[in-house]
Amino acid sequence: MVSLCYRSLLHFVMEDNLSGLQNFLENKRVLVDDKDENGATVLHYAASRGKLSFVRELINHGADVNIEDNDNWTALLCAAKEGHTAVCLEVLDHGADIEHRDMGGWSALMWATYKNHVETVSLLLERNADVNAHGNYHISSLIWAVGRGYVDITRMLVQRGAKVNVGDKYGTSALVWACRKGNPEIVECLLRAGANVDTAGMYSWTPLLVATMGNHVEVVNLLLESKPNVNALDKDGCTALTIACKEGYHDIAVALLNVGAYINIQDRSGDTNLIHAVKGGHRSVVEALLKKYADVDIPGKERKTAMYTSVEKGNVAIMKLLMSANPDLEIATKDGDTCLLRAVRSRNVEAVQLLLEKKARVSASDKRGDTALHIAMRARSKGIVEVLLRNPKNSQLLYRPNRAGETPYNIDMNHQKTILGQIFGARRLNTNEDNEKLLGYDLYS
């Protein structure tokens, strides 16, 4: 239970009644270090509120500047956290322990840094606070400063000898944290102080990888001047270029390509940078990769090529770009799908036409033995059937059975309103085996 003495002292401070406090303290029976239920004294309260005159009065009447509450907080920690520099100076002048830590291992300097109290940090550094002290998770003042984007404090800490290459619990260095924040001034400061540009922290993230993730173009360019390993991999097997291609960060992708980043590298799933750019529909990145002669035929995850992926996404503009690189249109996926089969499944007439113009094989079949005509007939895609049958030779495929014995012709005939009837009129088609090979040509006579 809180004592009457504590409540009286606190009341005077809360009411800003300095004369009342002075009169009360003149009573020699006052216990100036009485505590509340959390172990805090009135000095803790006055320090946290920046009440300098009250702090002085309490200290002059014997208050212990190093007394701790239940969480190991002292008056100095309370004042530093709130940025009350004058109070910090007062308690330091009366013997406060500048390196005292709270329950989490945080010093006054760490708290002042975390809260961006520049003047307080300056005072603590002048009083030789340990610039490399760290708390839980091994996070130092410098890491807090760079991670939160505090330029002035970062410079002050570096000038005072903060170790720029010491990482947190997971090995993540100050430079990685700075690159995540994306502040060029801080990054430049750390690089000048000798920060290792290739240090990898949590998830194998290097400064370059993290800067790329945030699309921090200026930071990436600063890092590239220090010649980092541009092909370093994260835990998923992605390079900085892979990330830029995935996200469509054109400027970063170009910068990385210009310094020799591997173009055709595959991530852990097998996808290339080009496939990632196609998946994301990032046309300008695709163009940049093709200018550097990216291989369009490398199969990625599930053996899908960049061309197949563009068909799957229905992105005709990117399809046209990729076709300029003469891709192999017959590379099949793990399910036996070619680009043309995928386009037909998607009922994308424009894509089908483009692929046929590039001589895609209409006779190609998937694992079930289905050709493009099987798929189109089953989907009742009249427009695509018409496109496929514009070349008379393809009409022979109307009678080619799949593994289940189905022909495109039979699939069509099972419907009351046939597609072939709509295209070629009501006359009955001769399906006699002797005439099958001629039928396609007859239809166009």
C-alpha positions as semicolon CSV with decimal commas, in nm:
position;residue;x (nm);y (nm);z (nm)
1;M;0,000;0,000;0,000
2;V;0,131;0,347;-0,092
3;S;0,234;0,556;0,209
4;L;0,083;0,889;0,302
5;C;0,427;1,046;0,271
6;Y;0,460;0,931;-0,093
7;R;0,109;1,053;-0,179
8;S;0,182;1,394;-0,030
9;L;0,511;1,432;-0,218
10;L;0,350;1,324;-0,543
11;H;0,062;1,566;-0,495
12;F;0,295;1,865;-0,465
13;V;0,482;1,763;-0,785
14;M;0,164;1,695;-0,982
15;E;0,019;2,031;-0,880
16;D;0,347;2,214;-0,959
17;N;0,347;2,337;-0,599
18;L;0,720;2,387;-0,546
19;S;0,687;2,597;-0,230
20;G;0,451;2,339;-0,080
21;L;0,705;2,065;-0,155
22;Q;0,987;2,269;0,001
23;N;0,786;2,327;0,318
24;F;0,690;1,960;0,337
25;L;1,050;1,845;0,293
26;E;1,166;2,063;0,579
27;N;0,995;1,809;0,805
28;K;1,287;1,581;0,897
29;R;1,056;1,281;0,923
30;V;0,984;1,281;0,547
31;L;1,103;0,967;0,363
32;V;1,191;1,120;0,028
33;D;1,254;0,780;-0,131
34;D;0,916;0,629;-0,043
35;K;0,784;0,414;-0,328
36;D;0,452;0,338;-0,494
37;E;0,322;-0,012;-0,573
38;N;0,556;-0,030;-0,878
39;G;0,863;0,060;-0,677
40;A;0,889;0,412;-0,825
41;T;0,975;0,715;-0,616
42;V;0,857;1,073;-0,664
43;L;1,196;1,144;-0,819
44;H;1,112;0,897;-1,098
45;Y;0,788;1,083;-1,160
46;A;0,945;1,431;-1,157
47;A;1,227;1,319;-1,388
48;S;0,989;1,161;-1,640
49;R;0,783;1,484;-1,649
50;G;1,089;1,706;-1,691
51;K;1,020;1,899;-1,368
52;L;1,376;2,020;-1,312
53;S;1,308;2,239;-1,007
54;F;1,135;1,953;-0,828
55;V;1,413;1,711;-0,920
56;R;1,670;1,950;-0,769
57;E;1,466;1,995;-0,452
58;L;1,424;1,620;-0,407
59;I;1,795;1,556;-0,467
60;N;1,889;1,836;-0,226
61;H;1,681;1,662;0,040
62;G;1,856;1,330;-0,009
63;A;1,668;1,155;-0,292
64;D;1,875;0,865;-0,431
65;V;1,941;0,933;-0,802
66;N;2,022;0,565;-0,864
67;I;1,724;0,411;-0,689
68;E;1,541;0,160;-0,912
69;D;1,174;0,075;-0,953
70;N;1,048;-0,279;-1,003
71;D;1,157;-0,273;-1,370
72;N;1,507;-0,144;-1,289
73;W;1,428;0,209;-1,408
74;T;1,620;0,502;-1,259
75;A;1,552;0,875;-1,278
76;L;1,813;0,907;-1,556
77;L;1,639;0,644;-1,770
78;C;1,304;0,814;-1,716
79;A;1,440;1,154;-1,818
80;A;1,640;1,022;-2,115
81;K;1,342;0,838;-2,259
82;E;1,134;1,157;-2,255
83;G;1,416;1,379;-2,380
84;H;1,448;1,597;-2,070
85;T;1,812;1,688;-2,121
86;A;1,836;1,934;-1,831
87;V;1,707;1,671;-1,590
88;C;1,958;1,419;-1,728
89;L;2,237;1,669;-1,665
90;E;2,115;1,734;-1,312
91;V;2,105;1,369;-1,206
92;L;2,438;1,297;-1,379
93;D;2,595;1,582;-1,186
94;H;2,473;1,415;-0,869
95;G;2,620;1,074;-0,945
96;A;2,362;0,899;-1,164
97;D;2,501;0,581;-1,325
98;I;2,511;0,660;-1,697
99;E;2,541;0,291;-1,791
100;H;2,257;0,161;-1,576
101;R;2,022;-0,069;-1,768
102;D;1,652;-0,134;-1,731
103;M;1,503;-0,483;-1,727
104;G;1,536;-0,508;-2,107
105;G;1,903;-0,416;-2,098
106;W;1,849;-0,063;-2,234
107;S;2,074;0,223;-2,125
108;A;1,987;0,593;-2,115
109;L;2,168;0,643;-2,449
110;M;1,965;0,369;-2,612
111;W;1,637;0,520;-2,494
112;A;1,732;0,872;-2,604
113;T;1,838;0,735;-2,942
114;Y;1,523;0,528;-2,988
115;K;1,305;0,833;-2,917
116;N;1,518;1,063;-3,139
117;H;1,611;1,306;-2,863
118;V;1,915;1,461;-3,032
119;E;2,016;1,698;-2,748
120;T;1,990;1,425;-2,489
121;V;2,200;1,190;-2,702
122;S;2,460;1,466;-2,742
123;L;2,479;1,516;-2,365
124;L;2,513;1,145;-2,293
125;L;2,787;1,107;-2,552
126;E;2,974;1,405;-2,404
127;R;2,954;1,225;-2,071
128;N;3,114;0,919;-2,238
129;A;2,811;0,690;-2,247
130;D;2,900;0,351;-2,398
131;V;2,819;0,402;-2,765
132;N;2,827;0,028;-2,836
133;A;2,602;-0,086;-2,552
134;H;2,319;-0,313;-2,664
135;G;1,999;-0,442;-2,515
136;N;1,779;-0,740;-2,585
137;Y;1,816;-0,892;-2,934
138;H;2,167;-0,736;-2,932
139;I;2,032;-0,412;-3,080
140;S;2,264;-0,116;-3,025
141;S;2,193;0,257;-3,032
142;L;2,336;0,277;-3,384
143;I;2,102;0,007;-3,515
144;W;1,804;0,187;-3,361
145;A;1,915;0,518;-3,512
146;V;1,965;0,387;-3,866
147;G;1,661;0,162;-3,853
148;R;1,439;0,455;-3,761
149;G;1,602;0,698;-4,003
150;Y;1,761;0,938;-3,754
151;V;2,036;1,103;-3,960
152;D;2,178;1,341;-3,698
153;I;2,201;1,080;-3,425
154;T;2,357;0,830;-3,665
155;R;2,633;1,077;-3,751
156;M;2,692;1,154;-3,383
157;L;2,719;0,786;-3,292
158;V;2,953;0,710;-3,582
159;Q;3,175;1,005;-3,493
160;R;3,192;0,872;-3,137
161;G;3,319;0,537;-3,260
162;A;3,007;0,324;-3,290
163;K;3,094;-0,010;-3,450
164;V;2,923;-0,008;-3,789
165;N;2,967;-0,380;-3,860
166;V;2,823;-0,522;-3,539
167;G;2,488;-0,684;-3,606
168;D;2,181;-0,762;-3,399
169;K;2,090;-1,106;-3,265
170;Y;2,033;-1,233;-3,619
171;G;2,350;-1,080;-3,764
172;T;2,164;-0,798;-3,937
173;S;2,405;-0,505;-3,954
174;A;2,332;-0,133;-3,927
175;L;2,379;-0,101;-4,305
176;V;2,110;-0,360;-4,373
177;W;1,873;-0,175;-4,138
178;A;1,958;0,155;-4,307
179;C;1,894;0,010;-4,653
180;R;1,560;-0,122;-4,536
181;K;1,466;0,230;-4,426
182;G;1,597;0,368;-4,756
183;N;1,774;0,679;-4,628
184;P;2,064;0,766;-4,865
185;E;2,233;1,002;-4,616
186;I;2,255;0,733;-4,350
187;V;2,372;0,471;-4,599
188;E;2,644;0,702;-4,727
189;C;2,752;0,781;-4,368
190;L;2,785;0,410;-4,284
191;L;2,970;0,328;-4,606
192;R;3,222;0,606;-4,538
193;A;3,270;0,465;-4,190
194;G;3,366;0,128;-4,337
195;A;3,041;-0,066;-4,328
196;N;3,068;-0,406;-4,499
197;V;2,850;-0,389;-4,808
198;D;2,807;-0,768;-4,831
199;T;2,718;-0,860;-4,473
200;A;2,411;-1,086;-4,472
201;G;2,166;-1,090;-4,182
202;M;1,831;-1,253;-4,118
203;Y;1,694;-1,452;-4,417
204;S;2,036;-1,403;-4,584
205;W;1,939;-1,044;-4,668
206;T;2,229;-0,825;-4,779
207;P;2,208;-0,444;-4,795
208;L;2,155;-0,464;-5,172
209;L;1,874;-0,717;-5,144
210;V;1,693;-0,511;-4,881
211;A;1,734;-0,183;-5,072
212;T;1,597;-0,352;-5,383
213;M;1,295;-0,488;-5,194
214;G;1,207;-0,134;-5,091
215;N;1,266;0,005;-5,442
216;H;1,515;0,251;-5,296
217;V;1,684;0,346;-5,623
218;E;1,923;0,604;-5,481
219;V;2,038;0,366;-5,209
220;V;2,092;0,087;-5,462
221;N;2,309;0,317;-5,673
222;L;2,513;0,413;-5,365
223;L;2,569;0,047;-5,281
224;L;2,670;-0,038;-5,639
225;E;2,947;0,222;-5,618
226;S;3,098;0,006;-5,342
227;K;3,097;-0,299;-5,574
228;P;2,887;-0,545;-5,371
229;N;2,817;-0,903;-5,474
230;V;2,518;-0,832;-5,698
231;N;2,442;-1,203;-5,729
232;A;2,405;-1,278;-5,358
233;L;2,102;-1,498;-5,286
234;D;1,835;-1,469;-5,019
235;K;1,681;-1,773;-4,850
236;D;1,453;-1,832;-5,150
237;G;1,738;-1,827;-5,399
238;C;1,650;-1,480;-5,528
239;T;1,909;-1,222;-5,631
240;A;1,850;-0,848;-5,622
241;L;1,776;-0,863;-5,996
242;T;1,519;-1,137;-5,938
243;I;1,341;-0,919;-5,683
244;A;1,349;-0,619;-5,917
245;C;1,204;-0,831;-6,199
246;K;0,931;-0,972;-5,975
247;E;0,824;-0,631;-5,852
248;G;0,871;-0,441;-6,176
249;Y;1,142;-0,207;-6,045
250;H;1,271;-0,102;-6,387
251;D;1,539;0,147;-6,278
252;I;1,694;-0,095;-6,032
253;A;1,678;-0,383;-6,281
254;V;1,861;-0,177;-6,543
255;A;2,124;-0,065;-6,290
256;L;2,188;-0,426;-6,186
257;L;2,204;-0,548;-6,546
258;N;2,459;-0,278;-6,624
259;V;2,695;-0,402;-6,351
260;G;2,682;-0,765;-6,459
261;A;2,402;-0,925;-6,259
262;Y;2,331;-1,280;-6,378
263;I;2,043;-1,264;-6,623
264;N;1,940;-1,627;-6,659
265;I;1,979;-1,738;-6,297
266;Q;1,689;-1,949;-6,166
267;D;1,540;-1,928;-5,816
268;R;1,471;-2,232;-5,599
269;S;1,145;-2,301;-5,782
270;G;1,322;-2,287;-6,120
271;D;1,182;-1,958;-6,249
272;T;1,415;-1,716;-6,430
273;N;1,421;-1,338;-6,401
274;L;1,244;-1,318;-6,736
275;I;0,965;-1,549;-6,620
276;H;0,919;-1,338;-6,305
277;A;0,895;-1,019;-6,510
278;V;0,643;-1,184;-6,743
279;K;0,437;-1,313;-6,451
280;G;0,415;-0,963;-6,312
281;G;0,329;-0,811;-6,649
282;H;0,628;-0,576;-6,623
283;R;0,676;-0,491;-6,988
284;S;0,964;-0,245;-6,947
285;V;1,160;-0,497;-6,740
286;V;1,097;-0,767;-7,001
287;E;1,231;-0,532;-7,268
288;A;1,542;-0,460;-7,059
289;L;1,609;-0,832;-7,012
290;L;1,563;-0,910;-7,381
291;K;1,807;-0,631;-7,473
292;K;2,062;-0,818;-7,261
293;Y;1,978;-1,141;-7,448
294;A;1,785;-1,319;-7,175
295;D;1,717;-1,682;-7,270
296;V;1,345;-1,708;-7,351
297;D;1,344;-2,088;-7,364
298;I;1,455;-2,184;-7,014
299;P;1,168;-2,380;-6,853
300;G;1,079;-2,266;-6,501
301;K;0,849;-2,405;-6,237
302;E;0,632;-2,687;-6,379
303;R;0,842;-2,652;-6,698
304;K;0,663;-2,333;-6,798
305;T;0,868;-2,100;-7,017
306;A;0,842;-1,721;-7,030
307;M;0,639;-1,754;-7,352
308;Y;0,401;-2,005;-7,198
309;T;0,361;-1,782;-6,894
310;S;0,269;-1,481;-7,110
311;V;0,004;-1,694;-7,283
312;E;-0,122;-1,821;-6,948
313;K;-0,151;-1,461;-6,825
314;G;-0,322;-1,356;-7,148
315;N;-0,072;-1,073;-7,195
316;V;-0,063;-1,028;-7,572
317;A;0,169;-0,725;-7,557
318;I;0,438;-0,926;-7,378
319;M;0,376;-1,222;-7,609
320;K;0,466;-0,999;-7,902
321;L;0,782;-0,882;-7,724
322;L;0,893;-1,239;-7,656
323;M;0,819;-1,348;-8,012
324;S;1,083;-1,101;-8,131
325;A;1,336;-1,332;-7,963
326;N;1,216;-1,635;-8,165
327;P;1,109;-1,856;-7,875
328;D;1,056;-2,231;-7,906
329;L;0,676;-2,257;-7,904
330;E;0,675;-2,635;-7,868
331;I;0,836;-2,668;-7,524
332;A;0,574;-2,854;-7,323
333;T;0,494;-2,813;-6,953
334;K;0,494;-3,105;-6,712
335;D;0,131;-3,164;-6,815
336;G;0,221;-3,170;-7,183
337;D;0,073;-2,827;-7,258
338;T;0,228;-2,614;-7,534
339;C;0,174;-2,242;-7,577
340;L;-0,098;-2,305;-7,837
341;L;-0,282;-2,556;-7,620
342;R;-0,276;-2,306;-7,332
343;A;-0,408;-2,026;-7,553
344;V;-0,693;-2,249;-7,671
345;R;-0,779;-2,351;-7,314
346;S;-0,790;-1,981;-7,224
347;R;-1,016;-1,912;-7,526
348;N;-0,781;-1,633;-7,629
349;V;-0,843;-1,594;-8,002
350;E;-0,582;-1,321;-8,046
351;A;-0,314;-1,531;-7,878
352;V;-0,406;-1,832;-8,093
353;Q;-0,375;-1,623;-8,409
354;L;-0,034;-1,487;-8,305
355;L;0,095;-1,835;-8,228
356;L;-0,031;-1,975;-8,559
357;E;0,141;-1,690;-8,744
358;K;0,464;-1,802;-8,573
359;K;0,404;-2,158;-8,699
360;A;0,296;-2,316;-8,370
361;R;0,210;-2,684;-8,429
362;V;-0,164;-2,743;-8,431
363;S;-0,097;-3,119;-8,417
364;A;0,076;-3,096;-8,075
365;S;-0,105;-3,288;-7,803
366;D;-0,103;-3,300;-7,423
367;K;-0,068;-3,607;-7,201
368;R;-0,429;-3,704;-7,270
369;G;-0,366;-3,692;-7,642
370;D;-0,585;-3,384;-7,684
371;T;-0,491;-3,146;-7,965
372;A;-0,597;-2,783;-7,988
373;L;-0,906;-2,895;-8,182
374;H;-1,010;-3,140;-7,908
375;I;-0,989;-2,862;-7,651
376;A;-1,166;-2,603;-7,865
377;M;-1,449;-2,841;-7,956
378;R;-1,498;-2,944;-7,595
379;A;-1,511;-2,580;-7,488
380;R;-1,747;-2,494;-7,778
381;S;-1,505;-2,221;-7,891
382;K;-1,639;-2,162;-8,240
383;G;-1,408;-1,865;-8,310
384;I;-1,096;-2,065;-8,223
385;V;-1,209;-2,367;-8,428
386;E;-1,249;-2,135;-8,726
387;V;-0,899;-1,995;-8,677
388;L;-0,749;-2,344;-8,642
389;L;-0,922;-2,470;-8,958
390;R;-0,821;-2,179;-9,179
391;N;-0,532;-2,395;-9,293
392;P;-0,698;-2,683;-9,483
393;K;-0,431;-2,929;-9,370
394;N;-0,547;-2,892;-9,010
395;S;-0,887;-3,038;-9,100
396;Q;-0,727;-3,382;-9,097
397;L;-0,689;-3,342;-8,720
398;L;-1,069;-3,350;-8,684
399;Y;-1,038;-3,729;-8,698
400;R;-0,732;-3,778;-8,482
401;P;-0,831;-3,965;-8,162
402;N;-0,695;-3,885;-7,818
403;R;-0,600;-4,158;-7,568
404;A;-0,967;-4,209;-7,482
405;G;-1,055;-4,258;-7,851
406;E;-1,233;-3,923;-7,887
407;T;-1,191;-3,721;-8,205
408;P;-1,269;-3,351;-8,235
409;Y;-1,529;-3,443;-8,495
410;N;-1,709;-3,686;-8,260
411;I;-1,697;-3,436;-7,974
412;D;-1,868;-3,182;-8,199
413;M;-2,126;-3,429;-8,330
414;N;-2,240;-3,504;-7,975
415;H;-2,393;-3,157;-7,961
416;Q;-2,725;-3,070;-8,124
417;K;-2,585;-2,752;-8,270
418;T;-2,248;-2,844;-8,416
419;I;-1,968;-2,598;-8,467
420;L;-1,868;-2,759;-8,794
421;G;-2,225;-2,726;-8,916
422;Q;-2,223;-2,357;-8,832
423;I;-1,890;-2,306;-9,007
424;F;-1,937;-2,519;-9,318
425;G;-2,312;-2,539;-9,362
426;A;-2,567;-2,812;-9,314
427;R;-2,433;-3,063;-9,567
428;R;-2,334;-3,390;-9,408
429;L;-1,962;-3,449;-9,388
430;N;-1,826;-3,774;-9,523
431;T;-1,638;-3,940;-9,243
432;N;-1,552;-4,251;-9,437
433;E;-1,199;-4,360;-9,352
434;D;-1,097;-4,359;-9,719
435;N;-1,189;-3,994;-9,754
436;E;-1,060;-3,863;-9,420
437;K;-0,738;-3,725;-9,561
438;L;-0,922;-3,543;-9,839
439;L;-1,204;-3,415;-9,626
440;G;-1,025;-3,107;-9,509
441;Y;-0,953;-2,998;-9,861
442;D;-1,310;-3,077;-9,973
443;L;-1,448;-2,848;-9,711
444;Y;-1,272;-2,556;-9,870
445;S;-1,353;-2,641;-10,233
